[in-house]
CSV table of C-alpha atoms in Angstrom, one decimal:
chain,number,residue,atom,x,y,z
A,186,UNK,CA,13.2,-5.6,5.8
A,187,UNK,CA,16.7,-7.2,4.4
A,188,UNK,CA,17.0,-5.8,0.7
A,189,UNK,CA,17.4,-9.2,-1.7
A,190,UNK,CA,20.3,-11.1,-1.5
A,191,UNK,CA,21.7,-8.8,1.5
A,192,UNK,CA,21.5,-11.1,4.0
A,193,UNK,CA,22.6,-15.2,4.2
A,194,UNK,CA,19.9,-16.4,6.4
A,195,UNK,CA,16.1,-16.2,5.1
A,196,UNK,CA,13.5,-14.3,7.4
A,197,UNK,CA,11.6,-17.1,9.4
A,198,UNK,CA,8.0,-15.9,10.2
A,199,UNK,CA,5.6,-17.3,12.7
A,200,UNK,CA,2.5,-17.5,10.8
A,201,UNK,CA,-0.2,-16.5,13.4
A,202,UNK,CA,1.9,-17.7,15.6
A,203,UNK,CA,2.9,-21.6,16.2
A,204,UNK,CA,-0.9,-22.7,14.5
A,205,UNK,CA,0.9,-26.4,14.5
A,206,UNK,CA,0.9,-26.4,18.1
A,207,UNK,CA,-1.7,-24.0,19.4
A,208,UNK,CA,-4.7,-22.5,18.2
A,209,UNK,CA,-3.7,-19.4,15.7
A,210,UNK,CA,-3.5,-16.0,17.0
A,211,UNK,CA,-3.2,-16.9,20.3
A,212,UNK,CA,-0.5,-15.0,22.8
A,213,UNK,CA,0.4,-18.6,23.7
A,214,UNK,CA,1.5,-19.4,20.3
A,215,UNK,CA,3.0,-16.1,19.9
A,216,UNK,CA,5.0,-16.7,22.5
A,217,UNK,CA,6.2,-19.9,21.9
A,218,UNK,CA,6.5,-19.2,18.4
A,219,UNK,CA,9.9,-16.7,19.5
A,220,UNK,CA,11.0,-19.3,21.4
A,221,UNK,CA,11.1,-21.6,18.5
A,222,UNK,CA,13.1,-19.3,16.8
A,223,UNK,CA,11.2,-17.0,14.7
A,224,UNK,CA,12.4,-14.0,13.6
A,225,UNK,CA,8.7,-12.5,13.1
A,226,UNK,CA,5.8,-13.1,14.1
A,227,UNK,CA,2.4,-12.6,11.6
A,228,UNK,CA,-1.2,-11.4,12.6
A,229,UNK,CA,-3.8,-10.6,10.5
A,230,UNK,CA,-6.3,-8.4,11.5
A,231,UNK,CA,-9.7,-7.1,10.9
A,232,UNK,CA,-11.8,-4.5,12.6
A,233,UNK,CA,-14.0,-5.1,15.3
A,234,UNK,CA,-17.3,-2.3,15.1
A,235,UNK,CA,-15.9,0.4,17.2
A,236,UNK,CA,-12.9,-0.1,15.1
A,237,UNK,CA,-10.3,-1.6,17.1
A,238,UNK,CA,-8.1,-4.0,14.7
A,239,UNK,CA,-8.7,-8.0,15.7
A,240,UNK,CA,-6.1,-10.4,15.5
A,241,UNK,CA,-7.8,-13.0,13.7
A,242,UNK,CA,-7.8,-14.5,10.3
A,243,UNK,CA,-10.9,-13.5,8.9
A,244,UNK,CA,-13.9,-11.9,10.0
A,245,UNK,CA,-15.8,-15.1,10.2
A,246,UNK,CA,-15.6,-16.0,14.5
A,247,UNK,CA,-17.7,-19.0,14.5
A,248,UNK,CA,-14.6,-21.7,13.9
A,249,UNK,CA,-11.7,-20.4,15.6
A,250,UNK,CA,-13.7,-19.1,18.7
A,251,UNK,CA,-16.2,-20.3,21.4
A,252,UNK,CA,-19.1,-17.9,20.0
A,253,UNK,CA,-21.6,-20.5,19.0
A,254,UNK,CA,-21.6,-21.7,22.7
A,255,UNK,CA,-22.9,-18.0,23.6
A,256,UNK,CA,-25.9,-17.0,21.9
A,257,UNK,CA,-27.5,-15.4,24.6
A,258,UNK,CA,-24.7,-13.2,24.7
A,259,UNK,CA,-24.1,-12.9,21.1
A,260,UNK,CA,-27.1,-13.5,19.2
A,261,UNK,CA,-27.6,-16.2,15.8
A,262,UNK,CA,-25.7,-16.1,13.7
A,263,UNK,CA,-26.6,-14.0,10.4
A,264,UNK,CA,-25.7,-14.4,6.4
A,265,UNK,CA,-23.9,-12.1,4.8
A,266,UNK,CA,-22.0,-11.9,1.4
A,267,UNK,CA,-18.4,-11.7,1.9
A,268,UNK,CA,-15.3,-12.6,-0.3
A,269,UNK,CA,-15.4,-16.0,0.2
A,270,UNK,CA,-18.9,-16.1,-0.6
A,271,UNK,CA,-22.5,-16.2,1.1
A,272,UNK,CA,-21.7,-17.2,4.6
A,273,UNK,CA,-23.9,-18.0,7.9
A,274,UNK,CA,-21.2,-16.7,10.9
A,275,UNK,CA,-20.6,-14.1,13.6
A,276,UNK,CA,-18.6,-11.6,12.2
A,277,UNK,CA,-16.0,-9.7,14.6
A,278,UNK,CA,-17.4,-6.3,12.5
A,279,UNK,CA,-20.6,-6.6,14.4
A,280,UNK,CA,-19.4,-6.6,17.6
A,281,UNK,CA,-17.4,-4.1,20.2
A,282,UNK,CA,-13.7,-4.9,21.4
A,283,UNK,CA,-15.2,-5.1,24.6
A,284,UNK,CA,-17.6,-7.6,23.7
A,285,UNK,CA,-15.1,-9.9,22.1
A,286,UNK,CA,-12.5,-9.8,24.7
A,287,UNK,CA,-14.6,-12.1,26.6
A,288,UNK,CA,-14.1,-15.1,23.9
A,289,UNK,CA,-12.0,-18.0,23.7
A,290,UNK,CA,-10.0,-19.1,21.2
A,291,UNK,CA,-11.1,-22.5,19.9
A,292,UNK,CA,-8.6,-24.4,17.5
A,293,UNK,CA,-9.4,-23.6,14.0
A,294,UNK,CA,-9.2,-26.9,11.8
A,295,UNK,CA,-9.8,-29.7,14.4
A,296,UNK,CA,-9.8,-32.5,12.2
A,297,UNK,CA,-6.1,-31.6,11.2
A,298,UNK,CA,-4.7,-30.5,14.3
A,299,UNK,CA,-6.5,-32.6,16.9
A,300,UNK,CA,-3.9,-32.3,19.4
A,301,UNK,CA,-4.4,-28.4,19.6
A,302,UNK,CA,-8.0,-29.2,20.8
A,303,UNK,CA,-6.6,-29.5,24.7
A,304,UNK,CA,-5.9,-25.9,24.5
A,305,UNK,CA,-9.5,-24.6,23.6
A,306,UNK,CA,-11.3,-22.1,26.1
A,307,UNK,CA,-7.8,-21.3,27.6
A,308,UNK,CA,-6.8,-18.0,25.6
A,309,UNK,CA,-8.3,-14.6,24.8
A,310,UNK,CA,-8.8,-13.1,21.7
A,311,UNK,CA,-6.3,-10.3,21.6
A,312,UNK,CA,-6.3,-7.0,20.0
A,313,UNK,CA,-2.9,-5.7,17.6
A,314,UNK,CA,-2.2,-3.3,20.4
A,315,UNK,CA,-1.9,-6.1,22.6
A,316,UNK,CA,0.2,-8.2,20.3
A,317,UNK,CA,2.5,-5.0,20.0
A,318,UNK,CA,3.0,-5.0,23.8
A,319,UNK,CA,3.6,-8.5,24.0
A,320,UNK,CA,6.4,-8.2,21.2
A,321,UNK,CA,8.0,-5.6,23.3
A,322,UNK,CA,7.6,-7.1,26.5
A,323,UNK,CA,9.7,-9.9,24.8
A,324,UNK,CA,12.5,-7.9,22.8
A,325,UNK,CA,13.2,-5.6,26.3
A,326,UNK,CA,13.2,-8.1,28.7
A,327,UNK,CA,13.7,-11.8,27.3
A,328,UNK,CA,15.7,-10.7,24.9
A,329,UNK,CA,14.2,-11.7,21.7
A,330,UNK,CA,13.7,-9.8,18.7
A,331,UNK,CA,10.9,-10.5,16.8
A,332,UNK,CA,9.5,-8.1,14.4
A,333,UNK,CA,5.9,-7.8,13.3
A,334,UNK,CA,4.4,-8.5,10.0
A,335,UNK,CA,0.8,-7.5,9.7
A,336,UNK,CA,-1.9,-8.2,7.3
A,337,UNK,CA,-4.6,-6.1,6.6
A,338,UNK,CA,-7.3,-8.8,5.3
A,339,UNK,CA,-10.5,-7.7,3.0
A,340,UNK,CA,-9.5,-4.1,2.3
A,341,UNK,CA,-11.4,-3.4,0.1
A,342,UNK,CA,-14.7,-5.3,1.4
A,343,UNK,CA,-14.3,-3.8,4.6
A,344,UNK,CA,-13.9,-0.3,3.0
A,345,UNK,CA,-17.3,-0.9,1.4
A,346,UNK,CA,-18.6,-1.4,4.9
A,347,UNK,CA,-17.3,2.0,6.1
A,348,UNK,CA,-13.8,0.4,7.4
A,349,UNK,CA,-10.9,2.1,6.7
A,350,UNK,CA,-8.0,-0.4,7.3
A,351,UNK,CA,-5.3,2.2,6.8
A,352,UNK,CA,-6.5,4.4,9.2
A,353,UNK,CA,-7.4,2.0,11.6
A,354,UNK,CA,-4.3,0.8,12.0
A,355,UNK,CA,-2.7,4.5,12.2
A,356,UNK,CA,-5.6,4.6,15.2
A,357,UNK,CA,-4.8,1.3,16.7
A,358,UNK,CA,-0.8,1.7,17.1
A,359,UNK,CA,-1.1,5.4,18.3
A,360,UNK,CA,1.5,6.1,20.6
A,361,UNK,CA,3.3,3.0,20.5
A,362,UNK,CA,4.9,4.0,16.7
A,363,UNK,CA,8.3,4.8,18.9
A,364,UNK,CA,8.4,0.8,20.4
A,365,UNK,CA,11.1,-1.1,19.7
A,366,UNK,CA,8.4,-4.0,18.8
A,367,UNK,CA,7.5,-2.0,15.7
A,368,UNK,CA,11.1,-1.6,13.9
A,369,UNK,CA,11.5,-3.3,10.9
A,370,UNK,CA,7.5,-3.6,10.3
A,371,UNK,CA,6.1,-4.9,7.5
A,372,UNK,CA,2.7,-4.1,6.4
A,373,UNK,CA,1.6,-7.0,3.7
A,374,UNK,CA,-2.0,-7.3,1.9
A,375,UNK,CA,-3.4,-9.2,-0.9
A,376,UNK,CA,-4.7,-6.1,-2.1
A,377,UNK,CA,-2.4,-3.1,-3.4
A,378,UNK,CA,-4.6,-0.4,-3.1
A,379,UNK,CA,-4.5,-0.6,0.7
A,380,UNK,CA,-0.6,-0.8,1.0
A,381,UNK,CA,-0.6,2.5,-1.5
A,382,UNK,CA,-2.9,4.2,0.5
A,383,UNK,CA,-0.7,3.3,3.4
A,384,UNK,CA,2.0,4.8,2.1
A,385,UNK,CA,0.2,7.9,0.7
A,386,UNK,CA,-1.1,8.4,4.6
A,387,UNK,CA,2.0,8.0,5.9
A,388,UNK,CA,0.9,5.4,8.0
A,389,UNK,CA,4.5,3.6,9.6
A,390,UNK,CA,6.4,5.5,7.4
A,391,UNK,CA,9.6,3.3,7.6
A,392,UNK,CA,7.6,0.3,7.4
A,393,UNK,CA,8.2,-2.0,4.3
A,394,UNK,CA,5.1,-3.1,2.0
A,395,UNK,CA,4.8,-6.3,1.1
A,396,UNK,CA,2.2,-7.8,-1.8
A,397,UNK,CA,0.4,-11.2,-1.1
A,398,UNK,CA,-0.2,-13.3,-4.3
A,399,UNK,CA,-2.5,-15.9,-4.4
A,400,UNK,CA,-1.7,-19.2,-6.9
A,401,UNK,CA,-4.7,-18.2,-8.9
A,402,UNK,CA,-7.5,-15.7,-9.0
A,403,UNK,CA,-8.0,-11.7,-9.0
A,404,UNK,CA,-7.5,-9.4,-6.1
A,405,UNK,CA,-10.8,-8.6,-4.5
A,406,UNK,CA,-9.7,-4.5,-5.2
A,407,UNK,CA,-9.1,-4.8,-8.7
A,408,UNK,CA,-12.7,-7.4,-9.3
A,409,UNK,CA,-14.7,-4.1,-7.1
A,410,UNK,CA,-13.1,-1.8,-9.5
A,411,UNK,CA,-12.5,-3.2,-12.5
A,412,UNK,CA,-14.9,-6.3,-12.9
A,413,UNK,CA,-14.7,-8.4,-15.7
A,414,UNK,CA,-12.0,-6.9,-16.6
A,415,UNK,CA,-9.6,-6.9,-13.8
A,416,UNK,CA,-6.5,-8.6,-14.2
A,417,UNK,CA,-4.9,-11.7,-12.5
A,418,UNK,CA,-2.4,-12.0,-9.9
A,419,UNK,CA,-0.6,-14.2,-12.3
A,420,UNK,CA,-0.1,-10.7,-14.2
A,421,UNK,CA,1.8,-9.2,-11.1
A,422,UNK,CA,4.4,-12.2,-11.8
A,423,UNK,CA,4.6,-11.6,-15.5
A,424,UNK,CA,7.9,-9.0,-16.3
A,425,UNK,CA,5.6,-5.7,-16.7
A,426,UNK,CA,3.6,-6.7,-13.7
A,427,UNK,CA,6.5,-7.4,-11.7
A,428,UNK,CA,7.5,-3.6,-12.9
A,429,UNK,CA,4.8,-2.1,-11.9
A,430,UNK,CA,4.4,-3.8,-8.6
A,431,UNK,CA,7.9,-2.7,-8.1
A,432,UNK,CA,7.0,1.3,-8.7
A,433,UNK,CA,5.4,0.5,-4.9
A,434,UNK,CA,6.2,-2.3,-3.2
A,435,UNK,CA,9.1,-3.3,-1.0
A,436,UNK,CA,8.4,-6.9,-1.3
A,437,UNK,CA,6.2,-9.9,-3.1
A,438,UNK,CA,5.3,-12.9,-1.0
A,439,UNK,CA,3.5,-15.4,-3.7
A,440,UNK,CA,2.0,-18.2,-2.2
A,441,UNK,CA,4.2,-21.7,-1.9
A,442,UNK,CA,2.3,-23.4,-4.8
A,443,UNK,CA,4.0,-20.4,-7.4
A,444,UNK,CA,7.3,-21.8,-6.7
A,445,UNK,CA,7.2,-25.3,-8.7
A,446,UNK,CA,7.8,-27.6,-6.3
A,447,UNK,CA,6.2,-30.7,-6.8
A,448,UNK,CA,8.1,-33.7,-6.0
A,449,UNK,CA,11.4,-34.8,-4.5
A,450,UNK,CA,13.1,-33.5,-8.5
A,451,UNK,CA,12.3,-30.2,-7.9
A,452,UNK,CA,12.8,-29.9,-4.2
A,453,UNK,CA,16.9,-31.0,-4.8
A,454,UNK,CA,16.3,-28.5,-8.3
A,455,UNK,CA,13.9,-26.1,-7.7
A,456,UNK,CA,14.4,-24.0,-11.3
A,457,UNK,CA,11.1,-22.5,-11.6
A,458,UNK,CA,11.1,-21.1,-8.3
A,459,UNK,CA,14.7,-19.7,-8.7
A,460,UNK,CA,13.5,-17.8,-11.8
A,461,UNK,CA,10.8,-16.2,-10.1
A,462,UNK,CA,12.8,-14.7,-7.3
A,463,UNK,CA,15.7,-14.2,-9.7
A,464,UNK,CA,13.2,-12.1,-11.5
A,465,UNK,CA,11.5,-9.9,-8.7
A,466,UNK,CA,15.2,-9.7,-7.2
A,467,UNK,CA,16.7,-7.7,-10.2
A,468,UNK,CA,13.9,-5.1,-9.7
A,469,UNK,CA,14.8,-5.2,-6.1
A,470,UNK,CA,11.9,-6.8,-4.7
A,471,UNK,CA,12.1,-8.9,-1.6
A,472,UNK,CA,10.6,-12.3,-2.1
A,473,UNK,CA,8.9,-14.3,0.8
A,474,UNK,CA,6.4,-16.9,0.8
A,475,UNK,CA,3.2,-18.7,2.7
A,476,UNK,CA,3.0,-20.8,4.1
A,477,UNK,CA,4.8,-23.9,4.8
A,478,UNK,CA,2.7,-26.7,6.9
A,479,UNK,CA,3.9,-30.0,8.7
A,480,UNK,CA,0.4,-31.9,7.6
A,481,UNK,CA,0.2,-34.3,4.3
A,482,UNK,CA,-2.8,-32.0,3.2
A,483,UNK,CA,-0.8,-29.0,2.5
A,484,UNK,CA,2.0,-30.8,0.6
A,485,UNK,CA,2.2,-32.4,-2.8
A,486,UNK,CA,0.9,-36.0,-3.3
A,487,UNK,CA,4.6,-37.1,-4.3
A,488,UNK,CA,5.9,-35.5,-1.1
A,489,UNK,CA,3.3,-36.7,1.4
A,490,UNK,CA,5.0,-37.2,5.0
A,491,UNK,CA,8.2,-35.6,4.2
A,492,UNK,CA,7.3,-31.7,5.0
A,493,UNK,CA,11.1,-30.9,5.3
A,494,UNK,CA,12.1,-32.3,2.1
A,495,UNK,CA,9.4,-30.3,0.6
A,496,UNK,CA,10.6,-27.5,2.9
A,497,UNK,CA,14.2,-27.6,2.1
A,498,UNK,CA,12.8,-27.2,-2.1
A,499,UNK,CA,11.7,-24.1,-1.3
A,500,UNK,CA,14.2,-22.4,1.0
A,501,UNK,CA,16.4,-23.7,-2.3
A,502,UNK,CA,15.0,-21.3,-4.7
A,503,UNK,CA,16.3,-18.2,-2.8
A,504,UNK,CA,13.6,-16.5,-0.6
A,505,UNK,CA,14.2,-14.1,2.0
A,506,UNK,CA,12.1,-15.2,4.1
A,507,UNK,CA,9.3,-17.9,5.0
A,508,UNK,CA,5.9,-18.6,6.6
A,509,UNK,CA,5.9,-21.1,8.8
A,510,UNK,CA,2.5,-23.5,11.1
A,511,UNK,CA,6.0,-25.2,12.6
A,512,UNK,CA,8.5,-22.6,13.3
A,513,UNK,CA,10.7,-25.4,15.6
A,514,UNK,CA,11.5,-27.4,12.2
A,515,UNK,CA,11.6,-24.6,9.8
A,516,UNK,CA,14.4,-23.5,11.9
A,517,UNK,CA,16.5,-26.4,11.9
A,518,UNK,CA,16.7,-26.5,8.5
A,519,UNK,CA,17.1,-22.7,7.9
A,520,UNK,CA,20.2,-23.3,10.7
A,521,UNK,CA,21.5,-26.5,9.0
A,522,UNK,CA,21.9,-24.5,5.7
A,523,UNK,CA,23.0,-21.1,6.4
A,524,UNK,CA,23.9,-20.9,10.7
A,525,UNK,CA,23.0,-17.8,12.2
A,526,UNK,CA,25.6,-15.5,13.5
């Protein structure tokens, strides 16, 4: 990862791919993602039950696949408690690799991205492995060179299950730690435990950690540990939290909403989100952020149907790098502002 204010041009990350043009981790919208001019590309992942690590958002499988067509293959579906609540699904966690490599991706949020619907039934689910031999397949032979940043999602809910997402992924990327595909990795959680204990294991030892903060709320690690009393992640972005957090991480990626900017004043003067990566850069902390989205539903009221002026506010306040549903129009304005060499 670029140390702050090294480089001129800010990180442009393909967030689960191209999700604005095909259904989320898909290779299709991996793919085309690089060829929109990403400079990463982001999966999450979460473990299947043999323990192979899923590339999918959440656990959760009945939205963003074609499971509730194939009960008789997969059973009801079941209610369990999870972090987002009681919820009736197929969870990946129940299921073998093998089982789930004979899904279909389904587009995730219909009603917003209708168009994606043409593409449903026509991709495989894909394992991190996979993704990693995708990514290398591209930076050998086309020529691209996309890096990886993954997320490890539920940590510490998945650890109470008997998952161990650090070693798991240690497990999952064995023998492939020497591909090109996996230099300049970034690891990246909304959990700090997890990115400690990767770094304690050893796990990708040159990879960079990166801390996920939400706009509101408590990490699920610190609420399991801590309860009532566990603190914020609007204490990460206070000075001492910001210290602490940069004792062990390489990087903070606080969600879009952190960074102030609410209508077409603050995208030409985005002050409030200059000061926060003013701040986390002085203790040398990278800042990136998630995730920027063409549709009116994910921007401000006052800038509804003008993403890129809304975009444009937040490449203004400094990042080093963005998440992007739309990595074709991201990069244009990234290019506009500060060419690549």
């Amino acid at each position: 990862m670029n140390a702050p204010n090294q480089h001129k041009c800010p990180m442009l990350i393909g967030h689960r791919g191209a999700p604005a043009y095909r259904p989320e981790h898909t290779a299709e919208g991996y793919l085309l993602a690089v060829r929109q001019g990403a400079d990463a590309l982001e999966p999450d992942v979460v473990p299947t039950r043999d323990g192979v690590l899923l590339v999918r958002h959440e656990p959760m499988l009945g939205a963003s696949t074609d499971i509730a067509a194939r009960t008789t293959e997969f059973g009801p579906a079941r209610t369990l408690s999870t972090p987002d609540g009681m919820l009736t699904d197929w969870f990946a966690h129940d299921f073998t690799w093998e089982q789930l490599g004979s899904l279909r991706a389904l587009e995730r949020i219909p009603r917003i991205r209708p168009a994606n619907t043409v593409c449903n039934g026509t991709s495989a689910l894909m394992r991190l492995r996979e993704l990693v031999q995708l990514v290398e397949h591209e930076r050998t032979t086309a020529g691209a060179r996309p890096r990886l940043v993954i997320e490890l999602k539920h940590a510490s809910w998945f650890r109470g299950l008997g998952f161990d997402l650090a070693a798991l992924l240690e497990r999952e990327l064995a023998g492939l730690w020497g591909s090109p595909a996996l230099e300049g990795l970034v690891i990246e959680s909304f959990e700090g435990d997890v990115l400690r204990d990767v770094r304690r294991r050893g796990v990708a030892a040159d990879a960079s950690l990166v801390y996920l903060l939400e706009s509101e709320g408590v990490p699920h690690d610190r609420l399991a540990r801590d309860g009532a009393h566990a603190q914020s992640y609007a204490s990460d972005l206070t000075s001492p939290g910001l210290d602490a957090v940069a004792e062990w991480a390489d990087g903070i990626s606080p969600s879009h909403l952190l960074l102030g900017v609410r209508d077409e004043a603050d995208a030409a003067h985005p002050q409030a989100g200059r000061r926060l990566v003013e701040r986390a850069h002085a203790r040398g902390l990278a800042v990136y952020t998630w995730t920027l989205r063409p549709e009116d539903v994910f921007l401000p009221q006052a800038l509804a149907g003008r993403p890129e002026t809304y975009w444009q506010g937040i490449l203004r306040t400094g990042v080093d790098g963005v998440f992007a549903d739309a990595p074709d129009r991201v990069r244009a304005l990234i290019d506009a502002q500060t060419p690549r060499a």
